[in-house]
Amino acid sequence: YSGASALLSGLAVGMVLAMPWLLFVVVRRYYRATGGTTDVTTMWLAGLMATFFGSLICAMADYLWLEFVSPGFIFEQAQAALDTYKSLPDMRNTELVTSLQRAIDGGLLPTPIEFVANMILLTTFAGSITSLIAGFIVNALYKKSDRRGKL
């Protein structure tokens, strides 16, 4: 429904932009909870686990929504994308339009469980990279202050 409401679209963008900050907070809290004795790989793993288990919760909600509440959502979005591409003069006769039309006609669109599985993989990968970066930042920022006795 975020496509129909500017407020929901803004909320979705805000949640996506908040993810790196939230992972930084998770990694920093883990670092502080261990008394500053942890290394970057352990902080990375803490952020990775938080992202993975968070994506599982989100995946369960998305699967239930796509399977039972709005079962035609994936088809409707693919059809809307196809209609948009067909309305653009430069895109009408492209391979993208042909492939998308073939996928819709042939029933090759992902099922809800396939969509959710891919979402878990993408979210976990993005969380892994973000957690690794956050681990390096926490290590660089707080290791210096730990040497002075400030945790």
Short mmCIF file of C-alpha atoms in Angstrom, two decimals, residues 1-150:
data_model
loop_
_atom_site.label_atom_id
_atom_site.label_comp_id
_atom_site.label_asym_id
_atom_site.label_seq_id
_atom_site.Cartn_x
_atom_site.Cartn_y
_atom_site.Cartn_z
CA TYR A 1 0.00 0.00 0.00
CA SER A 2 3.00 2.30 0.10
CA GLY A 3 2.54 3.03 -3.61
CA ALA A 4 -0.83 4.61 -2.85
CA SER A 5 0.20 6.69 0.15
CA ALA A 6 3.03 9.20 0.32
CA LEU A 7 3.14 8.79 4.10
CA LEU A 8 3.70 5.03 3.84
CA SER A 9 6.31 5.53 1.11
CA GLY A 10 8.18 7.96 3.34
CA LEU A 11 7.95 5.55 6.25
CA ALA A 12 9.36 2.72 4.11
CA VAL A 13 12.28 4.88 2.95
CA GLY A 14 12.93 5.93 6.54
CA MET A 15 13.06 2.31 7.70
CA VAL A 16 15.52 1.40 4.95
CA LEU A 17 17.74 4.35 5.81
CA ALA A 18 17.58 3.52 9.53
CA MET A 19 18.94 -0.01 9.06
CA PRO A 20 22.65 0.92 9.02
CA TRP A 21 22.24 3.09 12.11
CA LEU A 22 20.35 0.34 13.96
CA LEU A 23 23.05 -2.19 13.09
CA PHE A 24 25.68 0.24 14.34
CA VAL A 25 23.76 0.50 17.63
CA VAL A 26 23.53 -3.32 17.92
CA VAL A 27 27.23 -3.74 17.23
CA ARG A 28 28.19 -0.95 19.64
CA ARG A 29 26.02 -2.40 22.42
CA TYR A 30 27.54 -5.80 21.88
CA TYR A 31 31.00 -4.26 22.08
CA ARG A 32 30.13 -2.50 25.33
CA ALA A 33 28.46 -5.62 26.77
CA THR A 34 31.68 -7.56 26.30
CA GLY A 35 33.65 -4.87 28.05
CA GLY A 36 35.47 -3.86 24.90
CA THR A 37 37.25 -7.19 24.64
CA THR A 38 35.67 -8.30 21.37
CA ASP A 39 37.13 -8.00 17.89
CA VAL A 40 35.68 -6.92 14.55
CA THR A 41 34.71 -10.43 13.42
CA THR A 42 32.70 -11.07 16.57
CA MET A 43 30.90 -7.73 16.22
CA TRP A 44 30.26 -8.56 12.56
CA LEU A 45 28.74 -11.89 13.58
CA ALA A 46 26.50 -10.19 16.17
CA GLY A 47 25.18 -7.80 13.53
CA LEU A 48 24.80 -10.63 11.04
CA MET A 49 22.73 -12.68 13.47
CA ALA A 50 20.54 -9.68 14.30
CA THR A 51 19.94 -9.10 10.59
CA PHE A 52 19.28 -12.76 9.82
CA PHE A 53 16.79 -13.29 12.63
CA GLY A 54 15.14 -9.95 11.91
CA SER A 55 14.75 -10.97 8.28
CA LEU A 56 13.16 -14.25 9.37
CA ILE A 57 10.53 -12.36 11.34
CA CYS A 58 9.89 -10.04 8.41
CA ALA A 59 9.82 -12.99 5.99
CA MET A 60 7.16 -14.76 8.02
CA ALA A 61 4.96 -11.67 7.99
CA ASP A 62 5.56 -11.11 4.26
CA TYR A 63 4.80 -14.73 3.41
CA LEU A 64 1.53 -14.68 5.33
CA TRP A 65 0.59 -11.42 3.61
CA LEU A 66 1.49 -12.61 0.10
CA GLU A 67 -0.09 -16.03 0.52
CA PHE A 68 -3.32 -15.23 2.35
CA VAL A 69 -4.10 -11.50 2.44
CA SER A 70 -2.99 -10.35 -1.01
CA PRO A 71 -2.28 -13.44 -3.13
CA GLY A 72 -2.23 -11.50 -6.43
CA PHE A 73 0.27 -8.89 -5.28
CA ILE A 74 3.28 -10.18 -7.23
CA PHE A 75 1.27 -10.52 -10.43
CA GLU A 76 -0.27 -7.07 -9.99
CA GLN A 77 3.14 -5.46 -9.48
CA ALA A 78 4.61 -7.23 -12.51
CA GLN A 79 1.63 -6.19 -14.63
CA ALA A 80 1.91 -2.58 -13.41
CA ALA A 81 5.62 -2.54 -14.27
CA LEU A 82 4.89 -3.98 -17.72
CA ASP A 83 2.18 -1.38 -18.36
CA THR A 84 4.53 1.40 -17.27
CA TYR A 85 7.32 0.17 -19.54
CA LYS A 86 4.92 -0.21 -22.48
CA SER A 87 3.74 3.38 -22.00
CA LEU A 88 7.28 4.71 -22.43
CA PRO A 89 8.23 5.12 -26.11
CA ASP A 90 11.87 4.18 -25.59
CA MET A 91 11.01 1.00 -23.67
CA ARG A 92 8.20 -0.45 -25.80
CA ASN A 93 10.25 -2.84 -27.90
CA THR A 94 13.02 -3.72 -25.49
CA GLU A 95 14.11 -7.14 -24.27
CA LEU A 96 12.98 -6.18 -20.77
CA VAL A 97 9.37 -5.74 -21.89
CA THR A 98 9.48 -8.97 -23.91
CA SER A 99 10.95 -10.95 -21.00
CA LEU A 100 8.50 -9.52 -18.49
CA GLN A 101 5.56 -10.26 -20.81
CA ARG A 102 6.84 -13.81 -21.29
CA ALA A 103 7.18 -14.28 -17.52
CA ILE A 104 3.65 -13.06 -16.89
CA ASP A 105 2.11 -15.11 -19.71
CA GLY A 106 4.05 -18.26 -18.85
CA GLY A 107 3.38 -18.14 -15.12
CA LEU A 108 7.08 -17.68 -14.40
CA LEU A 109 6.67 -15.04 -11.71
CA PRO A 110 8.01 -16.01 -8.29
CA THR A 111 5.71 -17.64 -5.79
CA PRO A 112 5.37 -16.06 -2.34
CA ILE A 113 7.82 -18.54 -0.79
CA GLU A 114 10.38 -17.91 -3.56
CA PHE A 115 10.00 -14.17 -3.07
CA VAL A 116 10.47 -14.51 0.68
CA ALA A 117 13.50 -16.80 0.32
CA ASN A 118 15.18 -14.27 -1.96
CA MET A 119 14.28 -11.49 0.45
CA ILE A 120 15.99 -13.37 3.31
CA LEU A 121 19.14 -13.85 1.23
CA LEU A 122 19.27 -10.20 0.12
CA THR A 123 18.59 -8.82 3.59
CA THR A 124 21.15 -11.12 5.21
CA PHE A 125 23.80 -10.24 2.63
CA ALA A 126 23.16 -6.50 2.99
CA GLY A 127 23.17 -6.85 6.77
CA SER A 128 26.42 -8.79 6.62
CA ILE A 129 28.21 -6.06 4.68
CA THR A 130 26.68 -3.32 6.83
CA SER A 131 27.60 -5.15 10.05
CA LEU A 132 31.16 -5.60 8.92
CA ILE A 133 31.48 -1.88 8.19
CA ALA A 134 29.83 -1.05 11.53
CA GLY A 135 32.26 -3.40 13.31
CA PHE A 136 35.23 -1.59 11.79
CA ILE A 137 33.75 1.80 12.74
CA VAL A 138 33.03 0.74 16.33
CA ASN A 139 36.49 -0.75 16.60
CA ALA A 140 38.11 2.44 15.31
CA LEU A 141 36.02 4.78 17.46
CA TYR A 142 35.97 2.94 20.76
CA LYS A 143 39.32 1.14 20.89
CA LYS A 144 41.06 4.52 21.26
CA SER A 145 38.84 5.57 24.15
CA ASP A 146 39.18 2.13 25.78
CA ARG A 147 42.92 2.59 26.00
CA ARG A 148 42.26 5.70 28.09
CA GLY A 149 39.84 3.83 30.36
CA LYS A 150 36.62 5.25 28.88
#
